[in-house]
Coordinates of C-alpha atoms in Angstrom, one line a residue:
M137 CA 110.5 119.6 99.1
K138 CA 110.9 123.4 99.4
Q139 CA 107.4 123.9 98.0
A140 CA 105.7 122.0 100.9
E141 CA 107.7 124.0 103.4
Q142 CA 106.6 127.3 101.8
I143 CA 102.9 126.3 101.8
L144 CA 103.1 125.3 105.5
E145 CA 104.5 128.7 106.3
L146 CA 101.5 130.3 104.6
L147 CA 99.0 128.1 106.5
Q148 CA 100.6 129.0 109.9
D149 CA 99.6 132.7 109.5
T150 CA 96.3 132.9 111.6
S151 CA 95.7 136.7 111.0
F152 CA 93.5 135.7 108.1
P153 CA 91.3 132.7 107.4
Q154 CA 93.8 129.9 106.6
M155 CA 93.1 129.4 102.9
V156 CA 95.8 129.1 100.3
L157 CA 95.5 128.8 96.5
L158 CA 98.0 126.3 95.1
D159 CA 98.2 127.7 91.5
G160 CA 99.9 125.8 88.7
A161 CA 99.6 125.2 85.0
W162 CA 98.0 122.0 83.5
G163 CA 100.4 119.1 83.7
S164 CA 102.8 120.9 86.2
G165 CA 102.5 118.1 88.7
K166 CA 100.3 119.7 91.3
T167 CA 98.2 116.6 92.1
H168 CA 101.4 114.4 92.3
F169 CA 102.9 116.9 94.6
V170 CA 99.9 117.0 96.9
N171 CA 99.6 113.1 97.1
H172 CA 103.3 112.4 97.5
H173 CA 104.6 115.3 99.5
L174 CA 102.1 117.9 100.8
K175 CA 99.5 115.7 102.6
A176 CA 102.0 113.9 104.8
K177 CA 103.8 117.2 105.6
V178 CA 100.5 119.0 106.5
E179 CA 99.4 116.1 108.9
E180 CA 102.9 116.0 110.4
Q181 CA 103.0 119.8 111.0
F182 CA 99.5 120.5 112.3
G183 CA 98.4 117.1 113.6
Q184 CA 95.2 117.4 111.7
K185 CA 93.5 114.9 109.5
T186 CA 93.8 115.8 105.8
Y187 CA 91.0 115.2 103.3
F188 CA 91.9 115.5 99.6
F189 CA 89.4 115.2 96.7
S190 CA 88.8 116.5 93.2
L191 CA 86.0 118.9 92.5
Y192 CA 85.6 117.5 89.0
G193 CA 82.0 116.4 88.5
I194 CA 80.6 118.5 91.4
A195 CA 77.2 119.8 90.2
S196 CA 75.9 121.8 93.2
I197 CA 76.9 123.1 96.6
D198 CA 75.1 120.1 98.2
D199 CA 77.3 117.8 96.1
F200 CA 80.3 119.6 97.6
R201 CA 79.0 119.1 101.1
D202 CA 78.1 115.4 100.5
R203 CA 81.6 114.7 99.2
I204 CA 83.1 116.1 102.4
I205 CA 80.6 114.1 104.5
S206 CA 81.4 110.9 102.6
L207 CA 85.2 111.3 103.2
T208 CA 84.8 112.2 106.9
M209 CA 82.3 109.4 107.6
T210 CA 84.6 106.8 106.1
E211 CA 87.3 107.9 108.6
K212 CA 85.0 108.0 111.7
E213 CA 82.6 105.1 111.0
G214 CA 84.6 102.5 112.9
S215 CA 85.3 104.4 116.2
S216 CA 82.3 106.7 117.0
E217 CA 79.2 105.3 118.8
F218 CA 77.2 107.8 116.8
F219 CA 78.4 106.4 113.6
K220 CA 77.9 102.8 114.7
S221 CA 74.3 103.4 115.5
L222 CA 73.8 105.4 112.4
H223 CA 75.3 102.6 110.4
K224 CA 72.7 100.2 111.8
V225 CA 69.9 102.6 110.8
V226 CA 71.4 103.0 107.4
D227 CA 71.7 99.2 107.0
G228 CA 68.0 98.9 107.8
I229 CA 67.2 101.4 105.1
A230 CA 69.5 99.7 102.7
T231 CA 67.9 96.3 103.3
N232 CA 64.6 97.6 102.2
S233 CA 65.9 99.8 99.4
G234 CA 68.6 97.5 98.0
E235 CA 71.4 99.9 98.8
R236 CA 74.2 99.5 101.3
G237 CA 77.1 101.5 102.9
V238 CA 77.9 105.2 102.9
G239 CA 75.8 105.8 99.8
A240 CA 72.7 105.0 101.8
V241 CA 73.6 107.8 104.3
L242 CA 73.8 110.3 101.6
S243 CA 70.7 109.3 99.6
G244 CA 68.4 107.7 102.2
A245 CA 69.3 109.0 105.7
A246 CA 68.6 112.5 104.4
G247 CA 68.8 116.0 105.8
A248 CA 69.1 115.7 109.6
Y249 CA 71.9 113.1 109.5
K250 CA 73.8 115.0 106.9
Y251 CA 73.4 118.3 108.7
K252 CA 74.7 116.8 111.9
L253 CA 77.7 115.2 110.1
Y254 CA 78.6 118.4 108.3
S255 CA 78.1 120.6 111.4
E256 CA 80.5 118.4 113.4
L257 CA 83.2 118.9 110.7
D258 CA 86.2 120.5 112.5
D259 CA 89.9 120.3 113.2
C260 CA 91.0 119.2 109.7
V261 CA 92.6 120.3 106.5
L262 CA 90.7 120.2 103.2
I263 CA 92.6 120.0 100.0
L264 CA 90.3 120.7 97.0
D265 CA 91.7 119.8 93.6
D266 CA 90.6 120.8 90.0
L267 CA 88.6 123.9 90.8
E268 CA 88.9 125.1 87.2
R269 CA 87.2 121.9 86.1
V270 CA 83.9 122.9 87.7
A271 CA 81.8 123.9 84.8
D272 CA 79.6 126.6 86.4
E273 CA 81.3 129.9 87.5
K274 CA 78.5 130.6 90.0
L275 CA 79.1 127.2 91.6
I276 CA 82.9 128.0 91.8
K277 CA 82.0 131.1 93.7
N278 CA 79.7 129.2 96.0
I279 CA 82.4 126.6 96.7
L280 CA 84.9 129.3 97.5
G281 CA 82.4 131.0 99.8
E282 CA 81.6 127.8 101.6
S283 CA 85.3 127.0 102.0
L284 CA 85.9 130.5 103.4
N285 CA 83.1 130.1 105.9
L286 CA 84.6 126.8 107.1
A287 CA 88.0 128.4 107.5
E288 CA 86.6 131.4 109.4
S289 CA 84.2 129.5 111.7
K290 CA 86.1 126.3 112.4
N291 CA 89.6 125.0 113.0
I292 CA 89.8 124.1 109.3
K293 CA 92.5 124.9 106.9
V294 CA 91.7 124.9 103.1
I295 CA 94.1 124.4 100.3
V296 CA 92.6 124.9 96.8
V297 CA 94.5 123.4 93.9
A298 CA 93.8 125.1 90.6
N299 CA 95.1 126.6 87.3
E300 CA 94.3 130.2 88.0
D301 CA 94.7 131.2 84.3
K302 CA 91.6 129.1 83.6
L303 CA 89.4 130.8 86.3
Y304 CA 87.4 133.9 85.4
C305 CA 86.2 134.9 88.9
K306 CA 89.4 136.9 89.7
S307 CA 87.8 139.3 92.1
D308 CA 86.4 136.4 94.2
I309 CA 89.8 134.8 94.3
E310 CA 91.4 138.0 95.5
K311 CA 88.8 138.3 98.3
V312 CA 88.9 134.6 99.5
F313 CA 92.6 133.7 99.6
A314 CA 95.0 135.3 102.0
D315 CA 97.9 133.9 100.1
K316 CA 98.6 132.3 96.7
Y317 CA 101.5 129.9 95.9
K318 CA 102.6 129.6 92.4
F319 CA 103.6 126.0 92.0
S320 CA 106.1 124.5 89.6
F321 CA 108.6 121.7 89.6
T322 CA 112.2 122.3 88.6
H323 CA 113.6 120.2 85.8
E324 CA 115.6 118.2 88.3
E325 CA 112.4 117.5 90.3
V326 CA 110.5 116.5 87.1
V327 CA 113.2 114.0 86.3
S328 CA 113.2 112.6 89.8
V329 CA 109.4 112.1 89.7
L330 CA 109.6 110.4 86.3
K331 CA 112.6 108.3 87.2
K332 CA 110.7 106.8 90.1
E333 CA 107.7 105.9 87.9
Y334 CA 109.4 104.5 84.8
E335 CA 111.8 101.6 85.1
C336 CA 113.2 102.3 81.6
L337 CA 114.8 105.5 82.8
N338 CA 118.2 104.4 84.1
D339 CA 120.8 107.0 85.1
A340 CA 122.0 107.5 81.5
L341 CA 118.5 108.0 80.1
A342 CA 117.6 110.2 83.0
N343 CA 120.5 112.4 82.1
E344 CA 119.3 112.5 78.5
L345 CA 115.8 113.4 79.7
M346 CA 117.3 116.2 81.7
L347 CA 119.2 117.6 78.7
N348 CA 116.1 117.5 76.5
I349 CA 113.6 119.0 78.9
T350 CA 116.0 121.7 79.8
S351 CA 116.5 122.5 76.1
L352 CA 112.8 122.5 75.6
N353 CA 112.1 124.3 78.9
S354 CA 109.4 121.8 79.6
T355 CA 108.2 120.7 83.0
N356 CA 104.7 119.4 81.9
I357 CA 104.6 116.0 83.7
R358 CA 101.5 114.8 81.9
V359 CA 103.0 115.5 78.4
L360 CA 106.4 114.0 79.5
K361 CA 104.6 110.9 80.8
R362 CA 102.9 110.5 77.5
A363 CA 106.2 110.8 75.7
I364 CA 108.0 108.3 77.9
S365 CA 105.1 105.8 77.5
K366 CA 105.6 106.1 73.7
F367 CA 109.4 105.8 74.1
T368 CA 109.1 102.6 76.2
R369 CA 107.8 100.6 73.3
I370 CA 110.2 102.1 70.8
Q371 CA 113.1 101.3 73.2
Q372 CA 112.0 97.7 73.5
E373 CA 111.8 97.3 69.7
I374 CA 115.2 99.0 69.1
L375 CA 116.9 96.5 71.4
K376 CA 115.7 93.7 69.1
V377 CA 117.5 95.2 66.0
D378 CA 120.9 93.7 65.2
G379 CA 124.0 95.8 64.4
V380 CA 122.7 99.0 66.1
D381 CA 124.6 101.3 68.5
F382 CA 122.0 100.9 71.2
D383 CA 123.0 103.7 73.5
L384 CA 123.1 106.3 70.7
A385 CA 120.0 105.0 69.0
I386 CA 117.9 105.0 72.2
S387 CA 119.1 108.4 73.2
R388 CA 118.2 109.9 69.8
A389 CA 114.8 108.1 69.9
L390 CA 114.0 109.6 73.4
G391 CA 115.0 113.1 72.2
S392 CA 112.9 112.9 69.0
I393 CA 109.8 111.6 70.8
L394 CA 110.0 114.2 73.6
R395 CA 110.2 117.0 71.0
I396 CA 107.2 115.7 69.0
C397 CA 105.1 115.3 72.1
C398 CA 106.1 118.6 73.4
A399 CA 105.1 120.4 70.2
R400 CA 101.8 118.4 69.8
F401 CA 100.5 118.1 73.4
E402 CA 102.1 121.0 75.3
H403 CA 102.1 123.7 72.7
F404 CA 99.1 122.2 70.7
F405 CA 100.5 122.4 67.2
S406 CA 98.8 120.1 64.8
K407 CA 100.6 117.1 63.2
E408 CA 100.4 118.9 59.9
Q409 CA 102.0 122.0 61.2
I410 CA 104.8 120.0 62.8
A411 CA 105.5 118.1 59.6
D412 CA 105.4 121.3 57.5
S413 CA 107.9 123.0 59.9
I414 CA 110.3 120.1 59.8
N415 CA 110.2 119.5 56.1
T416 CA 110.6 123.2 55.1
R417 CA 113.2 124.2 57.7
F418 CA 116.3 123.9 55.5
I419 CA 114.6 125.4 52.4
R420 CA 113.5 128.4 54.5
A421 CA 117.0 128.8 55.9
L422 CA 118.4 129.0 52.3
D423 CA 115.8 131.5 51.2
D424 CA 116.1 134.9 53.0
E425 CA 112.8 136.2 51.6
E426 CA 110.9 133.0 52.6
E427 CA 112.5 133.1 56.0
K428 CA 111.3 136.7 56.6
A429 CA 107.8 135.9 55.3
S430 CA 107.4 132.9 57.7
E431 CA 109.0 134.6 60.7
G432 CA 106.9 133.9 63.7
K433 CA 104.9 131.2 62.1
Y434 CA 107.6 128.6 62.6
E435 CA 109.6 130.3 65.3
M436 CA 108.6 128.0 68.2
L437 CA 108.6 124.8 66.1
D438 CA 112.1 125.6 64.7
E439 CA 113.3 126.1 68.3
I440 CA 111.7 122.7 69.4
F441 CA 113.2 120.8 66.5
S442 CA 116.6 122.5 66.5
D443 CA 118.4 119.3 67.6
D444 CA 120.7 118.0 64.8
Y445 CA 119.9 114.4 65.8
F446 CA 116.1 114.7 65.5
S447 CA 114.7 111.7 63.6
N448 CA 112.5 113.2 60.8
S449 CA 110.3 110.1 60.3
E450 CA 106.7 110.3 59.2
K451 CA 106.0 107.1 60.9
L452 CA 107.4 108.4 64.2
L453 CA 105.3 111.5 63.9
N454 CA 102.2 109.4 63.3
Y455 CA 103.1 107.1 66.3
C456 CA 103.5 110.0 68.7
C457 CA 100.5 112.1 67.5
D458 CA 98.0 109.4 66.6
G459 CA 99.2 106.3 68.4
L460 CA 99.6 104.4 65.1
Y461 CA 102.5 102.0 65.3
E462 CA 103.2 101.3 61.6
F463 CA 107.0 100.6 61.7
T464 CA 108.2 97.6 59.7
D465 CA 111.9 98.3 59.6
L466 CA 113.0 100.5 62.5
K467 CA 116.7 100.5 61.4
A468 CA 115.8 102.3 58.1
E469 CA 112.7 104.2 59.2
L470 CA 114.4 105.8 62.2
D471 CA 117.8 105.9 60.5
L472 CA 119.2 104.1 63.5
P473 CA 123.0 104.6 64.0
L474 CA 124.9 101.4 63.5
K475 CA 127.8 100.0 65.5
R476 CA 131.0 101.5 64.3
S477 CA 134.5 100.5 63.7
L478 CA 137.2 102.2 65.9
Q479 CA 138.0 104.5 62.9
D480 CA 134.4 105.4 62.5
C481 CA 134.1 106.1 66.2
M482 CA 136.9 108.6 65.9
T483 CA 134.9 110.8 63.5
S484 CA 132.0 111.3 65.9
L485 CA 132.4 113.4 69.1
W486 CA 129.7 111.3 70.8
T487 CA 131.4 107.9 70.3
Q488 CA 135.0 109.3 70.4
N489 CA 134.4 110.5 74.0
K490 CA 133.2 107.0 75.0
L491 CA 136.6 105.4 74.1
S492 CA 139.2 104.4 76.6
D493 CA 142.6 106.2 76.5
S494 CA 144.2 103.2 74.7
E495 CA 141.3 103.0 72.2
F496 CA 141.5 106.7 71.5
S497 CA 145.3 106.6 71.0
E498 CA 144.9 103.7 68.5
G499 CA 142.0 105.6 66.8
V500 CA 144.3 108.6 66.2
S501 CA 146.8 106.4 64.5
L502 CA 144.0 104.9 62.4
L503 CA 142.9 108.4 61.3
E504 CA 146.5 109.3 60.4
S505 CA 146.9 106.1 58.3
F506 CA 143.6 106.6 56.6
I507 CA 144.5 110.2 55.6
L508 CA 147.6 108.8 53.9
S509 CA 145.5 106.3 51.8
E510 CA 146.3 106.3 48.1
A511 CA 143.5 104.3 46.5
N512 CA 139.9 103.1 46.8
V513 CA 139.0 105.7 49.5
D514 CA 135.4 106.9 50.3
I515 CA 135.6 110.7 49.7
Y516 CA 133.2 111.6 52.5
K517 CA 134.9 109.5 55.1
W518 CA 138.3 110.9 54.0
Y519 CA 137.2 114.5 54.4
R520 CA 135.5 113.7 57.7
A521 CA 138.7 112.2 59.0
C522 CA 140.6 115.4 58.0
D523 CA 137.8 117.5 59.5
M524 CA 138.0 115.6 62.9
Y525 CA 141.8 115.7 62.9
I526 CA 141.7 119.5 62.4
Y527 CA 139.1 119.8 65.2
M528 CA 141.4 117.8 67.6
L529 CA 144.4 120.0 66.8
D530 CA 142.3 123.2 67.1
N531 CA 140.9 122.2 70.5
K532 CA 144.2 120.8 71.8
V533 CA 142.8 117.3 72.1
I534 CA 146.0 116.0 70.6
E535 CA 149.5 117.1 69.7
S536 CA 150.7 115.8 66.4
T537 CA 154.1 115.6 64.8
K538 CA 152.5 114.2 61.6
Y539 CA 150.1 116.9 60.6
T540 CA 149.5 120.6 61.2
K541 CA 146.2 122.4 60.5
K542 CA 147.9 124.2 57.6
S543 CA 149.2 121.0 56.1
L544 CA 145.8 119.3 56.3
F545 CA 144.1 122.2 54.6
E546 CA 146.7 122.1 51.8
L547 CA 146.1 118.3 51.5
C548 CA 142.3 118.7 51.4
H549 CA 142.8 121.2 48.6
S550 CA 145.4 119.4 46.5
V551 CA 144.4 115.7 47.0
D552 CA 144.2 113.8 43.7
V553 CA 140.5 113.0 43.1
N554 CA 141.5 109.7 41.5
I555 CA 142.2 108.1 44.9
F556 CA 138.5 108.2 45.7
E557 CA 136.0 105.5 44.9
I558 CA 133.4 106.3 42.3
A559 CA 130.2 105.7 44.4
S560 CA 127.2 104.0 42.9
E561 CA 123.7 105.5 43.1
T562 CA 122.9 103.6 46.3
D563 CA 126.1 104.8 48.0
C564 CA 125.1 108.5 48.1
Y565 CA 125.2 110.3 51.5
D566 CA 122.9 113.1 52.7
I567 CA 125.6 115.6 53.3
S568 CA 125.1 119.1 54.6
E569 CA 127.2 121.7 56.4
S570 CA 126.1 120.3 59.8
S571 CA 127.9 117.0 58.8
F572 CA 131.3 118.8 59.3
L573 CA 132.9 120.6 62.2
N574 CA 134.9 123.0 60.0
Y575 CA 133.1 124.9 57.3
E576 CA 136.3 125.3 55.1
V577 CA 136.7 121.5 55.0
Y578 CA 133.1 121.2 54.0
K579 CA 133.6 123.6 51.1
L580 CA 136.7 121.7 49.9
Y581 CA 134.8 118.5 50.2
N582 CA 132.0 119.9 47.9
Y583 CA 134.6 121.1 45.4
K584 CA 136.3 117.7 45.2
E585 CA 133.0 115.8 45.2
S586 CA 131.9 117.7 42.1
E587 CA 135.2 116.7 40.4
L588 CA 134.5 113.1 41.4
E589 CA 131.0 113.4 40.0
S590 CA 132.4 114.5 36.6
L591 CA 134.7 111.5 36.7
K592 CA 131.8 109.3 37.5
K593 CA 129.9 110.6 34.5
D594 CA 132.9 110.0 32.2
D595 CA 133.3 106.5 33.6
E596 CA 129.6 105.8 33.1
N597 CA 129.8 107.1 29.5
S598 CA 132.9 104.9 28.9
K599 CA 131.2 101.8 30.3
L600 CA 128.0 102.6 28.2
A601 CA 130.1 103.0 25.0
K602 CA 131.8 99.7 25.6
S603 CA 128.5 98.0 26.3
L604 CA 127.0 99.4 23.1
L605 CA 129.9 98.1 21.1
S606 CA 129.5 94.6 22.4
S607 CA 125.7 94.2 22.1
W608 CA 122.4 96.1 22.2
D609 CA 120.8 93.1 23.9
N610 CA 123.3 93.4 26.8
V611 CA 122.6 97.1 27.5
Q612 CA 119.0 97.5 26.4
N613 CA 117.4 96.8 29.8
H614 CA 119.7 99.1 31.6
I615 CA 119.1 102.0 29.2
V616 CA 115.3 101.5 29.1
Q617 CA 115.0 101.2 32.9
N618 CA 117.5 103.9 33.9
M619 CA 118.1 106.3 31.0
M620 CA 114.8 106.4 29.1
H621 CA 114.4 110.1 29.9
K622 CA 118.0 111.1 30.5
P623 CA 120.1 112.8 27.8
I624 CA 122.9 110.4 26.9
F625 CA 123.7 110.7 23.2
Q626 CA 125.7 114.0 23.6
N627 CA 128.2 111.8 25.5
I628 CA 128.5 109.0 22.9
S629 CA 130.5 109.7 19.8
A630 CA 128.9 109.1 16.4
Q631 CA 131.8 106.8 15.6
T632 CA 131.0 104.6 18.6
L633 CA 127.3 104.3 17.6
K634 CA 128.3 103.6 14.0
S635 CA 130.6 100.8 15.0
S636 CA 127.8 99.4 17.3
L637 CA 125.2 99.5 14.5
C638 CA 127.6 97.7 12.2
S639 CA 128.3 94.9 14.7
W640 CA 124.7 94.4 15.9
S641 CA 122.5 91.8 14.5
N642 CA 119.5 92.7 12.3
E643 CA 117.1 92.1 15.3
E644 CA 119.2 94.3 17.6
V645 CA 119.2 97.2 15.1
F646 CA 115.4 96.7 14.6
N647 CA 114.9 96.8 18.4
F648 CA 117.1 99.9 18.7
A649 CA 114.9 101.6 16.1
R650 CA 111.8 100.8 18.2
F651 CA 113.6 102.2 21.3
I652 CA 114.4 105.5 19.5
K653 CA 110.8 105.9 18.4
K654 CA 109.5 105.3 21.9
R655 CA 112.1 107.5 23.5
Y656 CA 111.1 110.7 21.6
G657 CA 107.4 109.9 21.1
F658 CA 106.0 112.6 23.4
S659 CA 105.4 116.3 23.0
N660 CA 107.7 118.1 25.6
I661 CA 110.9 116.3 24.7
E662 CA 112.9 119.5 25.1
D663 CA 112.4 119.4 28.9
Y664 CA 114.4 116.1 28.9
F665 CA 116.7 116.0 25.9
K666 CA 117.7 119.6 25.2
P667 CA 121.5 118.7 25.8
E668 CA 121.1 116.2 22.9
L669 CA 120.0 118.7 20.3
E670 CA 123.3 119.0 18.4
A671 CA 124.1 115.3 18.9
L672 CA 120.8 114.3 17.2
R673 CA 121.9 116.2 14.1
I674 CA 125.3 114.6 14.0
L675 CA 123.9 111.1 14.6
S676 CA 121.2 111.5 11.9
I677 CA 123.9 112.4 9.4
M678 CA 126.0 109.4 10.5
V679 CA 123.0 107.0 10.2
D680 CA 122.2 108.3 6.7
E681 CA 125.8 107.8 5.6
L682 CA 125.8 104.3 7.0
R683 CA 122.6 103.5 5.2
N684 CA 124.1 104.6 1.9
E685 CA 127.2 102.6 2.5
M686 CA 125.1 99.4 3.2
K687 CA 122.8 100.1 0.2
V688 CA 120.4 97.2 0.8
G689 CA 119.3 94.8 3.5
R690 CA 117.1 94.5 6.6
K691 CA 119.4 96.8 8.6
V692 CA 119.0 99.5 6.0
A693 CA 115.3 99.7 6.6
S694 CA 115.8 99.9 10.3
L695 CA 118.5 102.6 9.8
A696 CA 116.0 104.6 7.8
R697 CA 113.5 104.5 10.6
I698 CA 116.2 105.6 13.1
S699 CA 117.3 108.5 10.9
Q700 CA 113.7 109.7 10.4
C701 CA 113.0 109.5 14.2
L702 CA 116.2 111.5 15.0
I703 CA 115.4 114.2 12.5
D704 CA 111.8 114.5 13.6
A705 CA 112.8 114.6 17.3
R706 CA 115.3 117.4 16.6
S707 CA 112.9 119.4 14.6
R708 CA 110.1 119.2 17.2
M709 CA 112.6 120.0 20.0
K710 CA 113.9 123.1 18.1
Q711 CA 110.3 124.3 17.4
N712 CA 109.3 123.9 21.1
I713 CA 112.4 125.7 22.3
M714 CA 111.7 128.7 19.9
M715 CA 108.1 128.9 21.0
K716 CA 109.1 129.0 24.7
E717 CA 111.7 131.7 24.0
K718 CA 109.1 133.8 22.2
S719 CA 106.6 133.4 25.0
A720 CA 109.2 134.4 27.6
S721 CA 110.1 137.5 25.6
G722 CA 106.5 138.6 25.3
H723 CA 106.2 138.3 21.5

């Protein structure tokens, strides 16, 4: 690695004590670099034994010296006559004290032995890690002074590994070190390190990792290791889910987990801040004033979560931030992409570019045939097909004799909305501008979709009217469960309801009267039923007329209750509306 070569060059300069500061941020991979690259290169270059240890936990300068003695003694114990005889003495002490090994030298053999061991230290390289984790600033200065003394008086080279930003004795650092090397891995080197450590990172995922960390400008190996460890379990669970496009699902999961971990553990945003940023992003984008007010507060988080394919899942956020694996249905909770038909593959640039030439050619034909469809067509899929076809023409992906960009725009504008299916409530898509490649197609889709929504309402009203005519019992559960607080009577003619009341049994009319009383039996009914205001007047007149026509019977009593409820509801609604209007005008 080029980093190792550059540090070796610094150590070769003998005009100053051979001390180098290897400076790098937390998580940048300094320790990995030392263990896997630098130590071997140093020993090869200088032919000197290298001793590497962490300064974390060192409490005094004596601790520092003892740590060095312990390392050097371990190396020499088997070959030096001095150490062999010393070892016998130590064993004798240990037999009486209950201690054995190197620890007895440091705690029982005491000063003379330690002094001799330390004074004989020579012709080696010391690599001292985690200097910033020494708690006492005075001790840091003492360690630097002791290291400088060794480098000046012996054939000893010293490399200190630290995050200089976390050290406050700047003047001492300037005095002690002849050179400083600012360490960092490139994105390519980070991916290489992680790929060797994690089996789950095949070539395809390593490429995805590279794209993501480049986008995030992250080289923090510790954070990335945390993210990949989280990803490994999710990957295993996704592979168990049937009907999923595994390549796309796993790629999206990796990107989402990397972004959450980067925000939480590299930039130290709280889980709540991350959730707030994600959940308000589109609202803020629509509100210029809100966007200006929040400028700066969300800037970095918006940049981190700018990926269109980020999985906004509360459970994924909890899993990455808190380690809580609460998933019960990954397919729904992560909105995993499903395996697609060839036609569906054609409307996604991701999957389209994975097709063979023959599959792509067949896919173009399928799109052309689909655009020509005349009945039972999903409106979103149809406009997405036109959108993709226009993209392919614009970008010279295809040459077509069937359509031009102009003819497709004209078709998108003039298409008869009756060819489209009226979707049920559960068939709704979450459609935004980002769902389309061409903004003009998106606007035309919205226009036609609103037309289709009007047809849907007309169709629902027609079905409701037919159901009312047949029986109140058949429609009661649907209305109570789905329309209890929705205005509906403005869309049902008085004649339809009159015919229904005439055909219903006494019990049905009685139950309908109970429904009307419950429906309007609360105070702020104007917030829900204002569109029905005029309809209630017309219906109450119709019910009174019907009651007079029938003259007598059990239905007549129920009709009287219905009429009174309608009149009372309309009166209260008018009064509440007037009071709100007066309050708004300041009177």
